[in-house]
Coordinates of C-alpha atoms and ligand atoms in Angstrom, one line a residue:
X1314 CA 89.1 63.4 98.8
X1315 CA 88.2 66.9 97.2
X1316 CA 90.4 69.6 97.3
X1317 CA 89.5 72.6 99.3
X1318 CA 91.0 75.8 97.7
X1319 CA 90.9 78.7 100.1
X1320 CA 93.9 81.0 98.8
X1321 CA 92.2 82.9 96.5
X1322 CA 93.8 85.8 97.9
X1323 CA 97.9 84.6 96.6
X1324 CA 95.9 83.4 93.5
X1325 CA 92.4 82.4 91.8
X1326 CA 91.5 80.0 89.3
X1327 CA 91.2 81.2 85.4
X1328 CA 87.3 81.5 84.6
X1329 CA 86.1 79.8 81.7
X1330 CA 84.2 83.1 80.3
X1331 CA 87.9 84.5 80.3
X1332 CA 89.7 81.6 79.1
X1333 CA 87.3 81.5 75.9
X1334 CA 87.8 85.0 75.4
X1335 CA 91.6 84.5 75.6
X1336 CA 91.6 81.3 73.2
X1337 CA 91.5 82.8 70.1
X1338 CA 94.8 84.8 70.5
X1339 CA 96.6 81.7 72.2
X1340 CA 96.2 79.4 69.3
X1341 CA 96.7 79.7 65.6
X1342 CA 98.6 82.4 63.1
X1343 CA 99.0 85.5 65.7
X1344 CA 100.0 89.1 64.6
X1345 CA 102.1 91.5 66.4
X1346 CA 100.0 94.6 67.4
X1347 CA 102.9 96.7 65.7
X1348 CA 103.3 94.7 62.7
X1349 CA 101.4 96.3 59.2
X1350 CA 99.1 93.1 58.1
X1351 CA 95.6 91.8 59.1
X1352 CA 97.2 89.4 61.9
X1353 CA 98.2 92.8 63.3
X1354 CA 95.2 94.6 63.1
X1355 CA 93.4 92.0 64.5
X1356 CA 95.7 91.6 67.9
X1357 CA 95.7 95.4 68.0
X1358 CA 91.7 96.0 67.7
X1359 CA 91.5 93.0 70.5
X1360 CA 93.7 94.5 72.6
X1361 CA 92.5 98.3 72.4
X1362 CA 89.3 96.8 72.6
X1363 CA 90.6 94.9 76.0
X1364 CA 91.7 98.9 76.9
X1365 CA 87.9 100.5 76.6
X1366 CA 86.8 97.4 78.5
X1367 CA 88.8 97.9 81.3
X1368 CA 89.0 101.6 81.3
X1369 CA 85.0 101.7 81.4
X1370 CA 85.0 98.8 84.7
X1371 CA 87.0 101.7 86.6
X1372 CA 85.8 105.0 85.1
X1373 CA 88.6 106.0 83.3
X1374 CA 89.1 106.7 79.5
X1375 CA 90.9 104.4 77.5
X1376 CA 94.4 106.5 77.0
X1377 CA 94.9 106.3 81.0
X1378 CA 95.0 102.6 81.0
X1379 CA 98.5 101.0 80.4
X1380 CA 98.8 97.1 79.9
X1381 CA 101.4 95.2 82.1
X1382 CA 102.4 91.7 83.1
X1383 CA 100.5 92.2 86.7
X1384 CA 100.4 93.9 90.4
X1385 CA 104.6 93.9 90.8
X1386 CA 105.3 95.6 87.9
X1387 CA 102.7 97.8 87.9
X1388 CA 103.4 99.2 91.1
X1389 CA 107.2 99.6 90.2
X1390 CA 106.1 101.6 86.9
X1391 CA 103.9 103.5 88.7
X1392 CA 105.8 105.0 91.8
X1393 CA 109.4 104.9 90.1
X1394 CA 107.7 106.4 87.1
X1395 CA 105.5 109.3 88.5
X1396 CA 108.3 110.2 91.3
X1397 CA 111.5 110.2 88.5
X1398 CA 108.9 112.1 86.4
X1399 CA 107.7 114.6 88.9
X1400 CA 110.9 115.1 90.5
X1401 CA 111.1 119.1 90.6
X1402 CA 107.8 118.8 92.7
X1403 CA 109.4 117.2 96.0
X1404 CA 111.3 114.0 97.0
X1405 CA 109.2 113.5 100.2
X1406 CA 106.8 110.6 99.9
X1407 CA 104.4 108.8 102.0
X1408 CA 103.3 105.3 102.3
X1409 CA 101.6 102.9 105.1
X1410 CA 103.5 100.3 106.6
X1411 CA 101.0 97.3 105.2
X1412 CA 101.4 97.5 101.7
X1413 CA 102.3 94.8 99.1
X1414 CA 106.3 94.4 98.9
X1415 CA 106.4 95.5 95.6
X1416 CA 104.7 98.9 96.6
X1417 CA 107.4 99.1 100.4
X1418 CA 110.7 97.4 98.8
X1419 CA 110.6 99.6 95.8
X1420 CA 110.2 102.6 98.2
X1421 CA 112.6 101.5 100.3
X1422 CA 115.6 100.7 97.7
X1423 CA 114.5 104.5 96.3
X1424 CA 114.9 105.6 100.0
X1425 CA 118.5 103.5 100.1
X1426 CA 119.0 105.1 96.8
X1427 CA 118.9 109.0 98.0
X1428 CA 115.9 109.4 95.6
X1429 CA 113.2 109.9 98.1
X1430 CA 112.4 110.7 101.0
X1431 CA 110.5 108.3 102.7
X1432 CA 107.7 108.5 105.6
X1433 CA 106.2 104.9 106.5
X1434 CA 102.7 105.7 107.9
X1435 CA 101.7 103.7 111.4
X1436 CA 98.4 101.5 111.3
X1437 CA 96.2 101.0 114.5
X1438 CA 95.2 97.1 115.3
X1439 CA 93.1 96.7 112.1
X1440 CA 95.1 97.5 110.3
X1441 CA 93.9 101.2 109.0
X1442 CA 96.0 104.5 108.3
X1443 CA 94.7 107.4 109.7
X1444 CA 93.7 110.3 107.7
X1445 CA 95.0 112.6 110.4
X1446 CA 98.5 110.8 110.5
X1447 CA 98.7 111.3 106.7
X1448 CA 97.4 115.0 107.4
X1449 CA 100.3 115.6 109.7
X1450 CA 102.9 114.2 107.5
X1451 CA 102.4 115.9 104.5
X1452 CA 105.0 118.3 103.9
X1453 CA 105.6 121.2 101.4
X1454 CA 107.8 119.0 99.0
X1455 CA 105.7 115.7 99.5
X1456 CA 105.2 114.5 96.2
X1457 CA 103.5 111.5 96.2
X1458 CA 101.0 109.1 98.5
X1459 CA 100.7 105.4 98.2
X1460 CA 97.9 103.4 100.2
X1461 CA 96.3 100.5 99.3
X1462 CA 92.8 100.0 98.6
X1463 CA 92.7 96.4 100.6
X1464 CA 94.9 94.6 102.6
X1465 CA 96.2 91.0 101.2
X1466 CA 97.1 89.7 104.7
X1467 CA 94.0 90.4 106.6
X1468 CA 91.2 92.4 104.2
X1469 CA 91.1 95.6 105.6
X1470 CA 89.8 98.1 103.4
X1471 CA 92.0 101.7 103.7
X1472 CA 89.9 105.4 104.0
X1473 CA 91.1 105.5 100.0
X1474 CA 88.4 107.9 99.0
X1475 CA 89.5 110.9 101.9
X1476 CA 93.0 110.3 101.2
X1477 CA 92.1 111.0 97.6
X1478 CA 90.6 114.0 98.6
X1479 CA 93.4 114.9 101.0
X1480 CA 96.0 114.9 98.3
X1481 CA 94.0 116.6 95.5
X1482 CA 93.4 119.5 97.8
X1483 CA 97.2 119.8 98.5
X1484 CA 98.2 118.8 94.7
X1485 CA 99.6 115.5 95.5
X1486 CA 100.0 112.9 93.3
X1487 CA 98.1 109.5 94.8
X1488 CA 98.6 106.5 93.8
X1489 CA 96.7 103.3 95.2
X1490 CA 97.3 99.7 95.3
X1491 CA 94.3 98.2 94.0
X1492 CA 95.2 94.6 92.9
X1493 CA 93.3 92.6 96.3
X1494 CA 90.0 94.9 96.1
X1495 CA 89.7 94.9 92.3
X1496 CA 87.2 92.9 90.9
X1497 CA 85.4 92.3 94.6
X1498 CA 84.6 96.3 95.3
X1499 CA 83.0 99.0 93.2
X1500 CA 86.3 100.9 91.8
X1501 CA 86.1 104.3 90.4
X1502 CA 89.1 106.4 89.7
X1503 CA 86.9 109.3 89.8
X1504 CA 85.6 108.4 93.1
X1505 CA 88.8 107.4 94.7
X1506 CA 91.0 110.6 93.6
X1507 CA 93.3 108.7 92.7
X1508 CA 96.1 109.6 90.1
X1509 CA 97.8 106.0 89.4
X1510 CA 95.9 102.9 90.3
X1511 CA 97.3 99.3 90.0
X1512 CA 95.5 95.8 89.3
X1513 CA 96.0 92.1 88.9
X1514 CA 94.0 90.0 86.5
X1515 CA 95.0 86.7 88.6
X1516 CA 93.4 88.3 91.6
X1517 CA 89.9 87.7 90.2
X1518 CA 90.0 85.0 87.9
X1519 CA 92.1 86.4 85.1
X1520 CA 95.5 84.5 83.8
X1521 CA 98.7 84.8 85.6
X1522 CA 100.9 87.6 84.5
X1523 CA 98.6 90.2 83.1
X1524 CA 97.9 93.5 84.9
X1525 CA 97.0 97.0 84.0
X1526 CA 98.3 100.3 85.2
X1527 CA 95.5 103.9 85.3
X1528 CA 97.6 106.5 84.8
X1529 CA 95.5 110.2 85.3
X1530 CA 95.6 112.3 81.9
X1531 CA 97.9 115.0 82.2
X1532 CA 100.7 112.8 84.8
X1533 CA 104.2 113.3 83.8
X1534 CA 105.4 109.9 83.9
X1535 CA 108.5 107.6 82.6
X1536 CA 108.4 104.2 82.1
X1537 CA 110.1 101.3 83.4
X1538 CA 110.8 99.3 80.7
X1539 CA 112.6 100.8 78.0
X1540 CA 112.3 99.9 74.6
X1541 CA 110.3 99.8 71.8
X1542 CA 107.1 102.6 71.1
X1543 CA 104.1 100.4 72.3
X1544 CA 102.0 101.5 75.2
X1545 CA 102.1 105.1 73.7
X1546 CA 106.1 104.8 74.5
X1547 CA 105.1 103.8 78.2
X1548 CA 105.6 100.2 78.2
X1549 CA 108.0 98.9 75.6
X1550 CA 107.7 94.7 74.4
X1551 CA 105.4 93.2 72.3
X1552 CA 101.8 92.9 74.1
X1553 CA 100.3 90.5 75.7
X1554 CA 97.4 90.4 74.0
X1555 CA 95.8 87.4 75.1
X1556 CA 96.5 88.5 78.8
X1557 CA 95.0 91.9 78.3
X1558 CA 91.9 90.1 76.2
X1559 CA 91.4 87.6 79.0
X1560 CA 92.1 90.3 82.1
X1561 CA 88.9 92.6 80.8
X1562 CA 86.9 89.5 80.6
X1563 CA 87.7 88.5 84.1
X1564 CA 87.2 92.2 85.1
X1565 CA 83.6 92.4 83.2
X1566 CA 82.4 88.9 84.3
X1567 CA 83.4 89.9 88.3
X1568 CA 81.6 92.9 87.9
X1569 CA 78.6 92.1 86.6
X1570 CA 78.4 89.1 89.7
X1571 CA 79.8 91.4 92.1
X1572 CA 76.6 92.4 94.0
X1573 CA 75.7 88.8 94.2
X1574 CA 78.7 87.4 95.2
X1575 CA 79.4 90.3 97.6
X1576 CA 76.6 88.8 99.5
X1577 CA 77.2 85.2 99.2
X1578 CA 81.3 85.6 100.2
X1579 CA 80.1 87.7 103.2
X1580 CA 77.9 85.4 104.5
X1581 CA 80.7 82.3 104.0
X1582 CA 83.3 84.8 105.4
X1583 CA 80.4 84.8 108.6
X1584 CA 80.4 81.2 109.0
X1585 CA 83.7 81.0 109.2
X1586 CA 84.1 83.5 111.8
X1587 CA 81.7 82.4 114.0
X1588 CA 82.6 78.7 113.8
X1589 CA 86.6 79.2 114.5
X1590 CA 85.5 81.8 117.2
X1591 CA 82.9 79.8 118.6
X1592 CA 84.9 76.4 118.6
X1593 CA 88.4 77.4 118.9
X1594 CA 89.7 78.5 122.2
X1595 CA 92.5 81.3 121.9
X1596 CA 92.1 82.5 119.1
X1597 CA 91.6 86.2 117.4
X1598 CA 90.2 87.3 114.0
X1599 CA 92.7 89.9 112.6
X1600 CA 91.7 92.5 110.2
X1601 CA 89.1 95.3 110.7
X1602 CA 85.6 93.5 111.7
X1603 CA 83.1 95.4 109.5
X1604 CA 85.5 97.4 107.0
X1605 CA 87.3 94.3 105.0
X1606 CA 87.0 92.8 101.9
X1607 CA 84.0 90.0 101.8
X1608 CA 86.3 87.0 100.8
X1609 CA 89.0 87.6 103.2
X1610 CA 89.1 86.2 107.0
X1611 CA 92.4 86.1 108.7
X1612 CA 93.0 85.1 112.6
X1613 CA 96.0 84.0 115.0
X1614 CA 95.8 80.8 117.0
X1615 CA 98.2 81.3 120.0
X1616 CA 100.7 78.2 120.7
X1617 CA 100.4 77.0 117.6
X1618 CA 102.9 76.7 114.9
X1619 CA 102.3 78.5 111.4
X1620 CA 104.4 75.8 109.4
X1621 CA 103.1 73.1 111.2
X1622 CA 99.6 74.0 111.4
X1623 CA 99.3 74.7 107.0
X1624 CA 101.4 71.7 106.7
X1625 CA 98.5 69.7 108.4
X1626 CA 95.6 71.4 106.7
X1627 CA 97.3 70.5 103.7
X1628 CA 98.0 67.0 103.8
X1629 CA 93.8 67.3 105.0
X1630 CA 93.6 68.6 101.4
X1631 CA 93.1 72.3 102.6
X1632 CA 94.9 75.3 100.8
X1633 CA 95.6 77.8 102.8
X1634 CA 98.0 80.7 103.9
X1635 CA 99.8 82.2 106.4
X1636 CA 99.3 85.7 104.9
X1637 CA 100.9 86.3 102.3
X1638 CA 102.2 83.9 99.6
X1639 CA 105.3 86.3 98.8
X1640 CA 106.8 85.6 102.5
X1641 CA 106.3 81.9 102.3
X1642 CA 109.0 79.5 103.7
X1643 CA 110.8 82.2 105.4
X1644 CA 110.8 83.2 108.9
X1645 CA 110.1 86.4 108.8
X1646 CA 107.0 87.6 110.6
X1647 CA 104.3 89.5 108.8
X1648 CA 105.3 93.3 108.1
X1649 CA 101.5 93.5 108.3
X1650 CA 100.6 91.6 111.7
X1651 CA 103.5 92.9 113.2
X1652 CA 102.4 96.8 112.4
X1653 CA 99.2 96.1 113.4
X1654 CA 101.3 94.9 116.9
X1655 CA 99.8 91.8 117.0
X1656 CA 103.0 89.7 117.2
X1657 CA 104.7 91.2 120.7
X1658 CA 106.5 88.2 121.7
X1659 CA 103.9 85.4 121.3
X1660 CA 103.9 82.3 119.9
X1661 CA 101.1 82.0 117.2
X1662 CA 99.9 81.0 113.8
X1663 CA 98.7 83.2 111.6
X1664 CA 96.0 81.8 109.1
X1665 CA 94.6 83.8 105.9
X1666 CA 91.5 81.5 104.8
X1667 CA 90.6 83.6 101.1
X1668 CA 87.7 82.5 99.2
X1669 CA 86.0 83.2 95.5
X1670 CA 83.5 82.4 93.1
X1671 CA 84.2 78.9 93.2
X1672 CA 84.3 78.5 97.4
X1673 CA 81.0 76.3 98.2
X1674 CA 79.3 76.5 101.6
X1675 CA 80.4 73.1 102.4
X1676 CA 83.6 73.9 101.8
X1677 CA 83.7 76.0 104.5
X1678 CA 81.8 73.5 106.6
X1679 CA 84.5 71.1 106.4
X1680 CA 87.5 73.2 107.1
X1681 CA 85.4 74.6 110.2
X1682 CA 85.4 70.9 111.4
X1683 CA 89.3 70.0 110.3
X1684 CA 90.5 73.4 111.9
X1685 CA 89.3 72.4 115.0
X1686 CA 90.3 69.0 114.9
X1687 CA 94.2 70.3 113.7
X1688 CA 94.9 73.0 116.1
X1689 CA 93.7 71.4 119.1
X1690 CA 95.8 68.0 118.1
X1691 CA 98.4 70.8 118.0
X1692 CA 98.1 72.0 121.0
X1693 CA 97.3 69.0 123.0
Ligands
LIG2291 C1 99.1 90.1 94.6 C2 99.4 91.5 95.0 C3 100.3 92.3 94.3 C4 101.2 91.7 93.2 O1 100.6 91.3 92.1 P1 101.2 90.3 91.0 O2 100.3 90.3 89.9 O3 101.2 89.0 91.7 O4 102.6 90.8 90.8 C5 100.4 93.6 94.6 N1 99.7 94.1 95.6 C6 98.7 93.4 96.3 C7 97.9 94.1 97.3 C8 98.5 92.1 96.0 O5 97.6 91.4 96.6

């Protein structure tokens, strides 16, 4: 039996186009970027060329763009970096209560701290922030903003590009989560207003622990990991050249298919819909219906279980999620769902189906048909 891989949203397979690129600074004599030899000119004219690469995908210059090992730590570096670094500007900071744990905890322990002050925006049943919440909680000393560009529970795309505008106007600094939209919607710096941006090669088909960081020209910033003078002193440790090579492949490749696929993942992501909807009695799709991410469907089958119901698909050979692979095997309800007050005392399963460049239309025919099958044996 094939294997049906439909959590493309906790992880996505390696591309080939990337993993060529990559090869050649995996294997053999490697130099260290800092090193004074031709190894080391070599690894550092790959990886600043791996910098103008990226830096042109999201229209910004090459000096803005800071090489990390992925989404985690380049939110940490961000937020802890710009709000140390900006401190004399304000303490207060704003977030929205459906971002990524590394983007909330890190806010939270800051909060815990005495660093910050922290105001956690509401979300209404898709799962958006409202403009005019955010308007009405700015204050004089707010510092900083942090909203995602796309939900990794349910695919709903945040108003990024007014927030943007919201906070240049007052001089705020605003930095977005970008990791689940990168790669699968146009991203422009520019475009967004945004001051600090953070992606994840794994999220669309680059290797595991590779990520970059935009930092705005001009940000006061300090860094997170202390060490050493690479990064133009704001990451310190030998590069990852390879990873950085092999995320602006990944980045390139997904954005010269993106039109295409855009289409083709929308119209899987309609099948899907309409299938479990049509089929499945008592059931919801969460999320917002028209602003979410193409490759994203999420929904909630009442009296099911969660555990039960992935532990089924999977010995069908189906990979799926509950929401979020970082809250896995724990019992804690979805921050997400449960801000978008979906979870008020009810029994049911979440499900996040994700798909990518490699998800086939029967694919999705198959776990249309096992679905069924599984959550009314469930039930019944
Ligand atoms: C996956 C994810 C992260 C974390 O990225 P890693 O590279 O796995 O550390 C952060 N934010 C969002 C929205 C994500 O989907």
């Amino acid at each position: 039996m094939d294997r049906i891989y439909l959590d493309n949203a906790a992880t996505t397979r390696l591309s080939r186009r990337a993993l060529a690129a990559m090869l050649p600074f995996m294997e053999g004599e490697q130099g260290n970027p800092s090193s004074l030899h031709s190894y080391a000119r070599e690894a550092r004219k790959a990886l600043e060329r791996a910098r103008g690469q990226v830096a042109h995908c999201i229209g910004a210059e090459e000096g803005e763009i800071v090489f990390t090992s992925g989404g985690s730590e380049g939110n940490n570096y961000l937020l802890r970096g710009s709000i140390e670094a900006n401190r004399e500007r304000g303490r207060h900071v704003i977030t929205s209560a459906v971002e990524h744990p590394s983007v909330l905890n890190t806010l939270y322990v800051m909060e815990k701290q005495g660093g910050i002050q922290l105001t956690v925006l509401p979300v209404d049943g898709y799962g958006r922030v409202s403009v005019a919440d955010l308007f009405t909680a700015i204050r004089a000393d707010t510092v900083l903003v942090s909203v995602m560009l796309a939900n990794n529970e349910v695919g709903t795309l945040q108003p990024v590009s007014s927030i943007g505008n919201l906070c240049r106007e007052r001089g705020i600094l605003f930095h977005v989560d970008a990791v689940q939209g990168a790669g699968h919607m146009p991203l422009d710096v520019q475009a967004l207003g945004a001051d600090l941006l953070t992606i994840s090669a794994h999220k669309f088909h680059g290797p595991r622990g590779a990520g970059a960081a935009y930092v705005r020209k001009g940000t006061n910033i300090s860094s997170l990991i202390i060490g050493g003078e690479q990064e133009k002193h704001r990451r310190a440790g030998t590069e990852n050249v390879a990873g950085a090579v092999g995320l602006a492949e990944a980045l390139t490749e997904q954005i010269e298919t993106m039109e295409q696929e855009k289409v083709r993942l929308h119209d899987l992501s309609h099948r899907l819909i309409d299938g479990i909807l049509s089929a499945i009695p008592d059931c919801q799709l969460t999320g917002h219906p028209i602003e979410r991410l193409p490759g994203i469907v999420s929904f909630l089958f009442e009296n099911v279980s969660a555990d039960e119901l992935l532990a089924l698909l999977d010995m069908q050979g189906i990979a799926a999620s509950a929401g979020s692979a970082c809250t896995a095997g724990s019992n804690v309800p979805s921050h997400v769902l449960q801000a978008m007050g979906l979870l008020d005392g009810r029994r049911c399963a979440p499900l996040r189906l994700s798909m990518g460049r490699f998800t086939k239309e029967d694919d999705v025919d198959r776990v249309l048909d096992v679905l069924q099958k599984t959550v009314a044996r469930l039930r019944g």
